[in-house]
Amino acid sequence: MGESLERKPTREEIIQLAFQEGHDADIPSNTGSIKDFEKDPINEKLSNLDFDKDIEKGAPDRSESLSSVEEADDAASQQDPNIVDWDGPDDPQNPMNWTFNKKWGTVILVSAITFLTPLASSMFAPGVPKVMETFGSTNDMLEGFMVSVYVLGFAFGPLIIAPLSEMYGRLPLYHSCNIFFIIFTIAAAVASNMSMFIVFRFFMGCFGGAPLVLGGGTIADLISQRQRGTAMVVWMMGPTIGPCVGPIIGGFLTQAKGWRWNFWFVAIVAGAFVIMSMIIMRETSAVVILKRKAARLQKETGNPKLRSKLDTGLSAQDLFKFAIFRPVKMLTRSWICFLMSLYVAITYSYLYVLFTTFTVVFETQYHWHGGVVGLSFLGLGIGSLLGQTVFTHWGNKTAAKHLERGDFRPEHRLYIMSIGGWFLPIGLFWYGWSVQAQAHYMVPIIGTSFIGFGLLMTFMPANTYLVDVFTVHAASAMAANTVLRSLCAALIPLSSQKMYAALGYGWGNSLLGFVALFLIPIPFLFIKYGERIRARSKVIL
């Protein structure tokens, strides 16, 4: 136990850290929860908000200084002797005080795992025709579903993984999910029929989603806010670039060793990561570390009243309720959450339409074979990387400008989306008609770079907007977005082959482009009316 007189976290710091950890701010994080903040006598003067109501309305201005109130509280209050805290600001048990090598070794390893599991989602895409041949299937729907079923697992796995990590810590979830990921990857490699293969792919996605759920929280546990931006950029490279790099590797691997070696390769690399994680990684969640410390001190002192300062007494039932029911309520009760999630879901599904059809398109139209087919995914990867770079620079620059002026609204995040959204239909038209005309292969690949750029320029601003709008419940809004996005990405590509067969590559991709054009007004709608919609809406969780 230790008495801490450190500066108390602000509301904004609690919300930001909770979101990075992957949960809402009324669930305890490394700095406590928003409920603790609001109950604190210090903060009663600053807020009388009811955070279970009107969650789209945002928060009032909290520009007044906290320093004088905090000083008065430090002088007047005494800490509860039954509260278990860190043993001072330099406590070595606090992950923030770990050595540089231990911290960044963990961050690099987590980032590597986060790169591998999205890479596995599309790595074997160039080998899909070989899989169909192996299992003796000619079903176009199954041909697409065997690739996209992986992201269906992304929709359901995290809903269970997130609350379990709050109860048992991040480390057990990393280890168990990584091991199950390897098991189902090997199972997919040795599958003897299509049904087995698809089921194993689904469970690969369920457990492969763990680093996407836990990684941001691990970085927030370890790295100070000043240095966290660099670590988050490295970590985010995995889900952004991994799915586009995977097919390039998979194309040559399929040619050299057969499609099953895509899965053996992933299993071998994942196995190496598991061994490294068991040696290097330690529990980083302050909530769990202090909970264990309190339990140990209870045994040593015989005092059953000892409890962690971060313990809010949430039951397993409450955690699962928040993880599962809140996102559903947001999708069904909030126009902002639903429309932005719908935009992201439809555009994200286009990525998997391309993943499931690139091999056939470039084999039939350009007579590419073997490992060279994987290079057809290069345009998507370059466009996605460029989109992330542009958004990070210009998106943050726009927000910073308005924050300096003091007139920032969440809708300012959508300015870059209103421009970026045009690149997606342009890329689809370009790609579709150039393939139809069998123009030089570089022409459609350049078109797919526009698609990748447009995807990131809609995907990232929309997510950031949801975070700014829902603040305390940002993680639930993102979970709602993820579920709808993953469902669409798994189901919409099922009809892609039939669409191309009926309409051709030109009109087939033009149909997707027209839908993307139809969605473009959504950010303009919220730029103009978003503040009014938030003021009038009432979303009760």
Coordinates of C-alpha atoms in Angstrom, one line a residue:
M1 CA 0.0 0.0 0.0
G2 CA 1.2 3.5 -0.6
E3 CA -0.2 6.9 -0.2
S4 CA -0.3 8.8 -3.4
L5 CA -0.5 12.6 -3.7
E6 CA 0.0 12.6 -7.4
R7 CA -2.1 14.9 -9.6
K8 CA -5.5 13.4 -10.2
P9 CA -6.3 12.6 -13.8
T10 CA -8.6 14.8 -15.7
R11 CA -11.8 13.6 -17.3
E12 CA -10.3 13.8 -20.7
E13 CA -7.3 11.7 -19.7
I14 CA -9.5 9.0 -18.2
I15 CA -11.6 8.9 -21.4
Q16 CA -8.6 8.8 -23.7
L17 CA -6.8 6.0 -21.7
A18 CA -10.0 4.0 -21.4
F19 CA -10.6 4.1 -25.2
Q20 CA -7.0 3.1 -25.9
E21 CA -7.4 0.2 -23.5
G22 CA -10.5 -0.9 -25.5
H23 CA -13.3 -0.2 -23.1
D24 CA -15.7 2.5 -22.0
A25 CA -14.6 5.1 -19.5
D26 CA -17.1 3.9 -16.8
I27 CA -15.1 0.7 -16.6
P28 CA -11.9 1.1 -14.5
S29 CA -8.7 1.8 -16.4
N30 CA -5.1 2.5 -15.2
T31 CA -6.3 5.9 -14.0
G32 CA -9.7 4.8 -12.6
S33 CA -13.1 5.3 -14.2
I34 CA -15.2 8.3 -15.1
K35 CA -17.7 7.4 -12.4
D36 CA -14.9 7.7 -9.8
F37 CA -14.1 11.1 -11.3
E38 CA -17.6 12.3 -11.1
K39 CA -18.2 11.1 -7.5
D40 CA -15.0 12.8 -6.3
P41 CA -15.8 16.0 -4.3
I42 CA -13.1 17.8 -6.3
N43 CA -15.1 17.4 -9.5
E44 CA -18.6 18.0 -8.3
K45 CA -18.1 21.6 -9.0
L46 CA -17.0 20.8 -12.5
S47 CA -19.7 18.5 -13.8
N48 CA -23.2 17.4 -13.0
L49 CA -23.4 15.2 -16.2
D50 CA -25.4 12.0 -16.2
F51 CA -23.2 9.8 -18.4
D52 CA -25.9 7.2 -19.0
K53 CA -28.0 9.8 -20.9
D54 CA -27.6 12.0 -24.0
I55 CA -24.3 10.4 -24.9
E56 CA -24.1 12.2 -28.2
K57 CA -24.3 15.7 -26.7
G58 CA -20.6 15.8 -25.8
A59 CA -19.2 17.5 -22.8
P60 CA -19.1 21.0 -21.4
D61 CA -16.1 23.2 -21.5
R62 CA -13.7 22.3 -18.7
S63 CA -11.2 25.0 -19.3
E64 CA -11.2 26.2 -15.6
S65 CA -8.1 25.2 -13.7
L66 CA -8.2 22.2 -11.4
S67 CA -5.0 23.1 -9.5
S68 CA -6.5 25.1 -6.7
V69 CA -9.2 22.5 -6.0
E70 CA -6.7 19.7 -6.1
E71 CA -4.4 21.4 -3.7
A72 CA -7.3 22.0 -1.3
D73 CA -8.3 18.4 -1.5
D74 CA -4.7 17.2 -0.9
A75 CA -4.6 19.3 2.2
A76 CA -8.0 18.4 3.6
S77 CA -8.4 14.7 2.7
Q78 CA -6.8 11.6 4.1
Q79 CA -6.5 8.5 2.1
D80 CA -8.4 5.4 3.1
P81 CA -5.9 3.0 4.7
N82 CA -7.7 0.1 3.1
I83 CA -7.0 1.3 -0.4
V84 CA -4.2 -0.5 -2.1
D85 CA -2.1 1.7 -4.5
W86 CA 1.3 1.8 -6.0
D87 CA 4.2 2.2 -3.5
G88 CA 4.9 5.7 -4.6
P89 CA 5.6 7.1 -8.1
D90 CA 8.7 4.9 -8.7
D91 CA 7.1 1.6 -7.8
P92 CA 8.8 -1.0 -10.0
Q93 CA 5.5 -3.0 -10.2
N94 CA 4.0 -0.1 -12.2
P95 CA 4.5 -0.9 -15.9
M96 CA 5.1 2.8 -16.5
N97 CA 8.3 2.3 -14.5
W98 CA 9.7 -0.7 -16.4
T99 CA 13.0 -0.4 -18.1
F100 CA 13.2 1.0 -21.7
N101 CA 14.2 -2.4 -23.2
K102 CA 11.4 -4.2 -21.3
K103 CA 8.8 -1.6 -22.4
W104 CA 9.7 -1.4 -26.0
G105 CA 10.4 -5.1 -26.4
T106 CA 6.8 -5.7 -25.4
V107 CA 5.5 -3.0 -27.7
I108 CA 7.5 -4.3 -30.7
L109 CA 6.3 -7.9 -30.0
V110 CA 2.7 -6.9 -29.7
S111 CA 3.0 -4.8 -32.9
A112 CA 4.5 -7.9 -34.7
I113 CA 1.6 -10.1 -33.6
T114 CA -0.9 -7.4 -34.6
F115 CA 0.8 -7.4 -38.1
L116 CA 0.6 -11.2 -38.4
T117 CA -3.0 -11.8 -37.7
P118 CA -4.5 -9.3 -40.2
L119 CA -1.9 -10.6 -42.7
A120 CA -3.4 -14.1 -42.2
S121 CA -6.8 -12.8 -43.2
S122 CA -5.8 -12.4 -46.9
M123 CA -2.5 -14.2 -47.3
F124 CA -3.9 -17.3 -49.0
A125 CA -6.2 -15.3 -51.3
P126 CA -4.0 -16.0 -54.4
G127 CA -4.3 -19.7 -53.7
V128 CA -8.1 -19.7 -53.5
P129 CA -8.4 -21.5 -57.0
K130 CA -6.0 -24.2 -55.7
V131 CA -8.1 -24.6 -52.6
M132 CA -11.2 -25.0 -54.7
E133 CA -9.5 -27.6 -56.8
T134 CA -8.3 -29.5 -53.8
F135 CA -11.7 -29.8 -52.3
G136 CA -13.4 -30.3 -55.7
S137 CA -15.7 -27.3 -55.4
T138 CA -17.0 -24.9 -58.0
N139 CA -19.3 -22.9 -55.8
D140 CA -18.5 -19.2 -56.4
M141 CA -20.1 -18.2 -53.0
L142 CA -17.8 -20.5 -51.1
E143 CA -14.8 -19.2 -53.1
G144 CA -15.4 -15.8 -51.6
F145 CA -16.6 -16.9 -48.2
M146 CA -13.4 -18.9 -47.4
V147 CA -11.5 -15.6 -47.5
S148 CA -14.0 -13.3 -45.8
V149 CA -15.1 -15.7 -43.1
Y150 CA -11.9 -14.7 -41.2
V151 CA -13.3 -11.2 -40.6
L152 CA -16.6 -12.6 -39.4
G153 CA -14.5 -14.0 -36.6
F154 CA -13.2 -10.4 -36.0
A155 CA -16.9 -9.4 -35.3
F156 CA -17.6 -12.0 -32.6
G157 CA -14.2 -12.8 -30.9
P158 CA -13.4 -9.3 -29.6
L159 CA -16.9 -9.1 -27.9
I160 CA -15.8 -12.0 -25.6
I161 CA -12.1 -11.2 -25.4
A162 CA -12.5 -7.6 -24.2
P163 CA -14.5 -8.3 -21.0
L164 CA -12.4 -11.3 -20.2
S165 CA -9.3 -9.2 -20.4
E166 CA -10.9 -6.8 -17.8
M167 CA -11.4 -9.7 -15.4
Y168 CA -8.2 -11.7 -15.9
G169 CA -5.7 -9.3 -17.4
R170 CA -4.2 -9.0 -20.8
L171 CA -1.4 -11.6 -20.5
P172 CA -3.6 -14.7 -20.1
L173 CA -5.7 -13.5 -23.1
Y174 CA -2.6 -12.9 -25.3
H175 CA -1.2 -16.4 -24.5
S176 CA -4.5 -18.3 -24.7
C177 CA -5.7 -16.6 -27.9
N178 CA -2.3 -16.9 -29.6
I179 CA -2.2 -20.7 -28.8
F180 CA -5.7 -21.2 -30.1
F181 CA -4.9 -19.2 -33.2
I182 CA -2.0 -21.5 -33.9
I183 CA -4.2 -24.6 -33.3
F184 CA -6.9 -23.5 -35.7
T185 CA -4.3 -22.3 -38.2
I186 CA -2.8 -25.8 -38.2
A187 CA -6.3 -27.3 -38.4
A188 CA -6.9 -25.2 -41.5
A189 CA -3.6 -26.3 -43.0
V190 CA -4.6 -30.0 -42.7
A191 CA -8.4 -29.6 -43.4
S192 CA -9.8 -32.4 -45.5
N193 CA -13.0 -30.8 -46.8
M194 CA -14.4 -27.3 -47.4
S195 CA -16.7 -27.2 -44.3
M196 CA -13.8 -28.0 -42.0
F197 CA -11.7 -25.4 -43.7
I198 CA -14.3 -22.6 -43.4
V199 CA -15.0 -23.4 -39.7
F200 CA -11.3 -23.4 -38.8
R201 CA -10.9 -20.1 -40.7
F202 CA -13.7 -18.6 -38.7
F203 CA -12.0 -19.5 -35.4
M204 CA -8.7 -18.2 -36.7
G205 CA -10.4 -14.9 -37.0
C206 CA -12.1 -15.1 -33.5
F207 CA -8.7 -15.7 -31.8
G208 CA -6.7 -13.7 -34.2
G209 CA -8.6 -10.5 -33.2
A210 CA -7.1 -10.6 -29.8
P211 CA -4.1 -8.3 -30.5
L212 CA -6.4 -5.8 -32.2
V213 CA -8.5 -5.7 -29.0
L214 CA -5.6 -5.7 -26.5
G215 CA -2.7 -4.0 -28.3
G216 CA -3.8 -0.4 -27.8
G217 CA -4.4 -1.0 -24.1
T218 CA -0.9 -2.6 -23.7
I219 CA 0.7 0.4 -25.3
A220 CA -1.3 2.7 -23.0
D221 CA -0.2 0.7 -20.0
L222 CA 3.5 1.0 -20.8
I223 CA 4.2 4.2 -22.7
S224 CA 3.7 7.8 -21.5
Q225 CA 1.3 10.0 -23.4
R226 CA 4.2 12.0 -24.8
Q227 CA 5.7 9.0 -26.5
R228 CA 2.5 7.0 -27.1
G229 CA 1.8 8.5 -30.6
T230 CA 4.9 6.8 -32.1
A231 CA 4.1 3.4 -30.5
M232 CA 0.4 3.6 -31.7
V233 CA 1.5 4.4 -35.3
V234 CA 3.8 1.3 -35.3
W235 CA 1.0 -0.8 -33.9
M236 CA -1.6 0.5 -36.4
M237 CA 0.6 -0.5 -39.3
G238 CA -0.5 -4.1 -38.8
P239 CA -4.2 -3.8 -39.5
T240 CA -3.6 -1.2 -42.2
I241 CA -0.8 -2.8 -44.2
G242 CA -1.0 -6.5 -43.1
P243 CA -4.0 -7.5 -45.3
C244 CA -2.5 -6.0 -48.4
V245 CA 1.0 -7.4 -47.9
G246 CA -0.3 -10.9 -47.1
P247 CA -1.3 -11.8 -50.7
I248 CA 2.0 -10.7 -52.1
I249 CA 3.8 -13.2 -49.8
G250 CA 1.1 -15.8 -50.3
G251 CA 1.2 -15.7 -54.1
F252 CA 4.9 -16.8 -54.2
L253 CA 4.5 -19.2 -51.3
T254 CA 1.5 -20.9 -53.0
Q255 CA 3.5 -21.3 -56.2
A256 CA 6.5 -22.7 -54.4
K257 CA 5.0 -25.0 -51.7
G258 CA 1.2 -25.1 -52.3
W259 CA -1.7 -23.3 -50.6
R260 CA -1.5 -25.2 -47.3
W261 CA 2.0 -23.7 -46.7
N262 CA 0.4 -20.3 -46.3
F263 CA -1.1 -21.6 -43.0
W264 CA 2.0 -23.5 -42.0
F265 CA 4.0 -20.3 -42.5
V266 CA 1.6 -18.3 -40.3
A267 CA 1.6 -21.1 -37.7
I268 CA 5.4 -21.2 -37.5
V269 CA 5.7 -17.5 -37.2
A270 CA 2.9 -17.3 -34.6
G271 CA 4.6 -20.1 -32.7
A272 CA 7.8 -18.2 -32.5
F273 CA 5.9 -15.1 -31.3
V274 CA 4.2 -17.3 -28.6
I275 CA 7.6 -18.5 -27.3
M276 CA 8.9 -14.9 -27.3
S277 CA 5.8 -13.5 -25.6
M278 CA 6.0 -16.1 -22.8
I279 CA 9.7 -15.1 -22.2
I280 CA 9.3 -11.3 -22.6
M281 CA 5.8 -10.3 -21.8
R282 CA 4.4 -9.7 -18.4
E283 CA 1.0 -8.4 -17.2
T284 CA 0.6 -4.7 -17.9
S285 CA -2.9 -3.9 -16.7
A286 CA -2.7 -1.8 -13.6
V287 CA -6.3 -2.8 -12.7
V288 CA -5.2 -6.5 -12.5
I289 CA -1.8 -5.9 -11.0
L290 CA -3.3 -3.9 -8.1
K291 CA -6.1 -6.4 -7.7
R292 CA -3.6 -9.2 -7.3
K293 CA -1.6 -7.0 -4.9
A294 CA -4.7 -6.4 -2.8
A295 CA -5.5 -10.2 -2.7
R296 CA -1.9 -10.9 -1.6
L297 CA -2.0 -8.3 1.1
Q298 CA -5.3 -9.6 2.4
K299 CA -3.7 -13.0 3.0
E300 CA -0.5 -11.5 4.5
T301 CA -2.3 -9.0 6.8
G302 CA -5.6 -10.9 7.4
N303 CA -7.5 -7.7 6.6
P304 CA -10.4 -8.6 4.2
K305 CA -11.3 -4.9 3.7
L306 CA -8.2 -4.2 1.6
R307 CA -9.1 -3.4 -2.0
S308 CA -7.5 -1.9 -5.1
K309 CA -8.0 1.8 -5.7
L310 CA -9.1 0.8 -9.2
D311 CA -11.7 -1.8 -8.1
T312 CA -15.2 -0.6 -8.9
G313 CA -16.8 -4.0 -8.1
L314 CA -18.1 -4.6 -11.7
S315 CA -19.3 -8.2 -12.0
A316 CA -18.6 -10.5 -15.0
Q317 CA -22.2 -10.1 -16.0
D318 CA -21.9 -6.3 -16.1
L319 CA -18.7 -6.4 -18.2
F320 CA -20.3 -8.8 -20.7
K321 CA -23.5 -6.7 -20.8
F322 CA -21.5 -3.6 -21.6
A323 CA -19.4 -5.4 -24.2
I324 CA -22.3 -7.0 -26.1
F325 CA -25.5 -4.9 -25.5
R326 CA -24.1 -1.4 -25.6
P327 CA -22.8 -1.6 -29.2
V328 CA -26.2 -3.1 -30.3
K329 CA -28.1 -0.2 -28.6
M330 CA -25.8 2.3 -30.3
L331 CA -26.4 0.9 -33.7
T332 CA -30.1 0.8 -33.3
R333 CA -30.7 4.1 -31.4
S334 CA -28.1 6.5 -32.7
W335 CA -28.3 7.9 -36.3
I336 CA -24.8 9.1 -36.0
C337 CA -23.4 5.7 -35.0
F338 CA -25.5 3.8 -37.5
L339 CA -24.9 5.9 -40.6
M340 CA -21.1 6.3 -40.0
S341 CA -20.8 2.6 -39.3
L342 CA -22.8 1.8 -42.4
Y343 CA -20.5 3.9 -44.5
V344 CA -17.4 2.3 -43.1
A345 CA -19.0 -1.2 -43.3
I346 CA -19.9 -0.9 -47.0
T347 CA -16.6 0.6 -48.1
Y348 CA -14.6 -1.9 -46.0
S349 CA -16.5 -4.8 -47.6
Y350 CA -15.1 -3.6 -51.0
L351 CA -11.7 -4.4 -49.7
Y352 CA -12.7 -8.1 -49.4
V353 CA -14.6 -8.0 -52.7
L354 CA -11.2 -7.2 -54.2
F355 CA -9.3 -9.8 -52.1
T356 CA -11.7 -12.5 -53.2
T357 CA -11.6 -11.7 -56.9
F358 CA -8.2 -10.3 -57.7
T359 CA -6.7 -13.7 -58.4
V360 CA -9.4 -14.7 -60.9
V361 CA -9.5 -11.2 -62.5
F362 CA -5.7 -11.1 -63.2
E363 CA -5.6 -14.7 -64.2
T364 CA -8.4 -14.4 -66.7
Q365 CA -7.7 -10.8 -68.0
Y366 CA -3.9 -10.7 -67.9
H367 CA -3.0 -14.4 -67.8
W368 CA -1.0 -14.0 -64.6
H369 CA -0.1 -17.2 -62.8
G370 CA 1.7 -18.4 -59.7
G371 CA 3.3 -15.9 -57.4
V372 CA 3.0 -13.0 -59.8
V373 CA -0.7 -12.9 -59.0
G374 CA 0.1 -11.7 -55.5
L375 CA 1.6 -8.5 -56.9
S376 CA -1.9 -7.4 -58.0
F377 CA -2.5 -6.4 -54.4
L378 CA 0.4 -4.0 -54.4
G379 CA -1.7 -1.0 -55.4
L380 CA -4.1 -1.5 -52.5
G381 CA -1.2 -1.6 -50.0
I382 CA 0.5 1.6 -51.4
G383 CA -2.8 3.5 -51.5
S384 CA -3.7 2.4 -47.9
L385 CA -0.3 3.5 -46.6
L386 CA -0.5 6.8 -48.4
G387 CA -4.1 7.3 -47.0
Q388 CA -3.0 6.7 -43.5
T389 CA -0.1 9.1 -43.8
V390 CA -2.2 11.9 -45.3
F391 CA -4.9 11.4 -42.7
T392 CA -2.4 11.4 -39.8
H393 CA -0.9 14.7 -41.0
W394 CA -3.8 16.7 -42.4
G395 CA -6.5 15.3 -40.1
N396 CA -4.6 16.1 -37.0
K397 CA -3.5 19.5 -38.4
T398 CA -7.2 20.5 -39.0
A399 CA -8.2 19.4 -35.6
A400 CA -5.3 21.2 -33.9
K401 CA -6.2 24.4 -35.8
H402 CA -9.7 24.4 -34.4
L403 CA -8.6 23.4 -30.9
E404 CA -6.2 26.4 -30.9
R405 CA -9.1 28.7 -31.9
G406 CA -11.3 27.1 -29.2
D407 CA -14.1 26.3 -31.6
F408 CA -13.4 22.6 -32.2
R409 CA -16.4 20.3 -32.9
P410 CA -16.3 16.6 -33.7
E411 CA -17.6 17.4 -37.1
H412 CA -14.3 19.1 -38.0
R413 CA -12.9 15.5 -38.2
L414 CA -15.1 14.9 -41.3
Y415 CA -13.6 17.6 -43.5
I416 CA -10.9 15.3 -44.7
M417 CA -13.4 12.5 -45.1
S418 CA -15.6 14.6 -47.4
I419 CA -12.7 14.9 -49.7
G420 CA -11.3 11.4 -49.3
G421 CA -14.6 9.8 -50.0
W422 CA -14.4 10.8 -53.7
F423 CA -11.3 8.6 -54.3
L424 CA -13.1 5.4 -53.6
P425 CA -15.7 5.6 -56.5
I426 CA -13.0 7.1 -58.8
G427 CA -10.8 4.1 -58.1
L428 CA -13.6 1.6 -58.6
F429 CA -14.5 3.1 -62.0
W430 CA -10.9 3.3 -63.0
Y431 CA -10.1 -0.3 -61.9
G432 CA -13.3 -1.8 -63.4
W433 CA -13.2 -0.4 -66.9
S434 CA -9.4 -0.7 -67.3
V435 CA -9.7 -4.4 -66.4
Q436 CA -12.7 -4.8 -68.8
A437 CA -10.7 -3.2 -71.6
Q438 CA -7.6 -5.2 -70.7
A439 CA -5.5 -2.1 -70.5
H440 CA -1.9 -2.4 -69.4
Y441 CA -1.8 -4.1 -66.0
M442 CA -0.4 -1.0 -64.3
V443 CA -3.5 0.9 -65.1
P444 CA -5.9 -1.2 -62.9
I445 CA -3.2 -1.4 -60.2
I446 CA -3.0 2.4 -60.1
G447 CA -6.8 2.4 -59.9
T448 CA -6.7 0.1 -56.9
S449 CA -4.3 2.5 -55.2
F450 CA -7.0 5.1 -55.4
I451 CA -9.4 2.6 -53.8
G452 CA -6.9 1.9 -50.9
F453 CA -6.4 5.6 -50.4
G454 CA -10.1 6.3 -50.4
L455 CA -10.8 3.4 -48.0
L456 CA -8.3 4.8 -45.4
M457 CA -9.6 8.4 -46.0
T458 CA -13.1 7.3 -45.1
F459 CA -12.3 4.6 -42.5
M460 CA -10.0 6.6 -40.2
P461 CA -11.9 10.0 -40.1
A462 CA -15.2 8.1 -39.4
N463 CA -13.7 6.2 -36.5
T464 CA -12.1 9.3 -35.1
Y465 CA -15.4 11.2 -35.4
L466 CA -17.2 8.4 -33.4
V467 CA -14.6 8.6 -30.7
D468 CA -15.0 12.4 -30.4
V469 CA -18.8 12.2 -30.4
F470 CA -19.3 9.4 -27.9
T471 CA -16.3 10.2 -25.6
V472 CA -17.2 8.2 -22.5
H473 CA -18.7 5.4 -24.5
A474 CA -16.3 5.6 -27.4
A475 CA -15.2 2.0 -27.1
S476 CA -18.8 0.8 -27.4
A477 CA -19.3 3.0 -30.5
M478 CA -16.1 1.4 -32.1
A479 CA -17.3 -2.1 -31.2
A480 CA -20.6 -1.3 -33.0
N481 CA -18.7 -0.1 -35.9
T482 CA -16.5 -3.2 -35.9
V483 CA -19.4 -5.7 -35.7
L484 CA -21.3 -4.1 -38.6
R485 CA -18.1 -3.7 -40.6
S486 CA -17.0 -7.3 -40.1
L487 CA -20.4 -8.7 -40.9
C488 CA -20.6 -6.7 -44.2
A489 CA -17.0 -7.7 -45.1
A490 CA -17.9 -11.3 -44.6
L491 CA -21.2 -11.4 -46.4
I492 CA -21.1 -8.8 -49.3
P493 CA -18.2 -10.4 -51.1
L494 CA -20.2 -13.7 -51.4
S495 CA -22.0 -12.3 -54.5
S496 CA -19.0 -10.7 -56.1
Q497 CA -18.3 -13.5 -58.6
K498 CA -21.9 -13.7 -59.7
M499 CA -22.0 -9.9 -60.0
Y500 CA -19.0 -9.9 -62.3
A501 CA -20.4 -12.8 -64.3
A502 CA -23.7 -10.9 -64.9
L503 CA -22.4 -7.4 -65.3
G504 CA -18.8 -7.7 -66.4
Y505 CA -15.9 -6.1 -64.6
G506 CA -16.7 -2.6 -65.9
W507 CA -20.3 -2.4 -64.9
G508 CA -19.8 -4.6 -61.8
N509 CA -17.2 -2.3 -60.3
S510 CA -19.3 0.7 -61.5
L511 CA -22.2 -0.6 -59.4
L512 CA -20.0 -0.6 -56.4
G513 CA -18.8 2.9 -57.4
F514 CA -22.3 4.2 -57.6
V515 CA -23.1 2.9 -54.1
A516 CA -19.9 4.7 -52.9
L517 CA -21.1 7.9 -54.6
F518 CA -24.4 7.5 -52.9
L519 CA -22.7 7.4 -49.5
I520 CA -20.5 10.5 -50.1
P521 CA -23.2 13.0 -48.7
I522 CA -23.1 11.4 -45.3
P523 CA -20.1 13.4 -43.9
F524 CA -21.5 16.6 -45.6
L525 CA -24.7 15.9 -43.7
F526 CA -23.1 15.6 -40.4
I527 CA -20.7 18.6 -41.0
K528 CA -23.8 20.8 -41.5
Y529 CA -26.3 19.2 -39.1
G530 CA -24.3 17.0 -36.8
E531 CA -24.2 19.4 -33.9
R532 CA -28.0 19.9 -34.2
I533 CA -28.6 16.1 -34.4
R534 CA -26.5 15.6 -31.3
A535 CA -28.3 18.3 -29.4
R536 CA -31.8 16.9 -30.2
S537 CA -31.0 13.1 -29.9
K538 CA -31.3 11.1 -26.7
V539 CA -29.4 7.8 -26.6
I540 CA -29.9 6.1 -23.3
L541 CA -27.7 3.1 -22.5

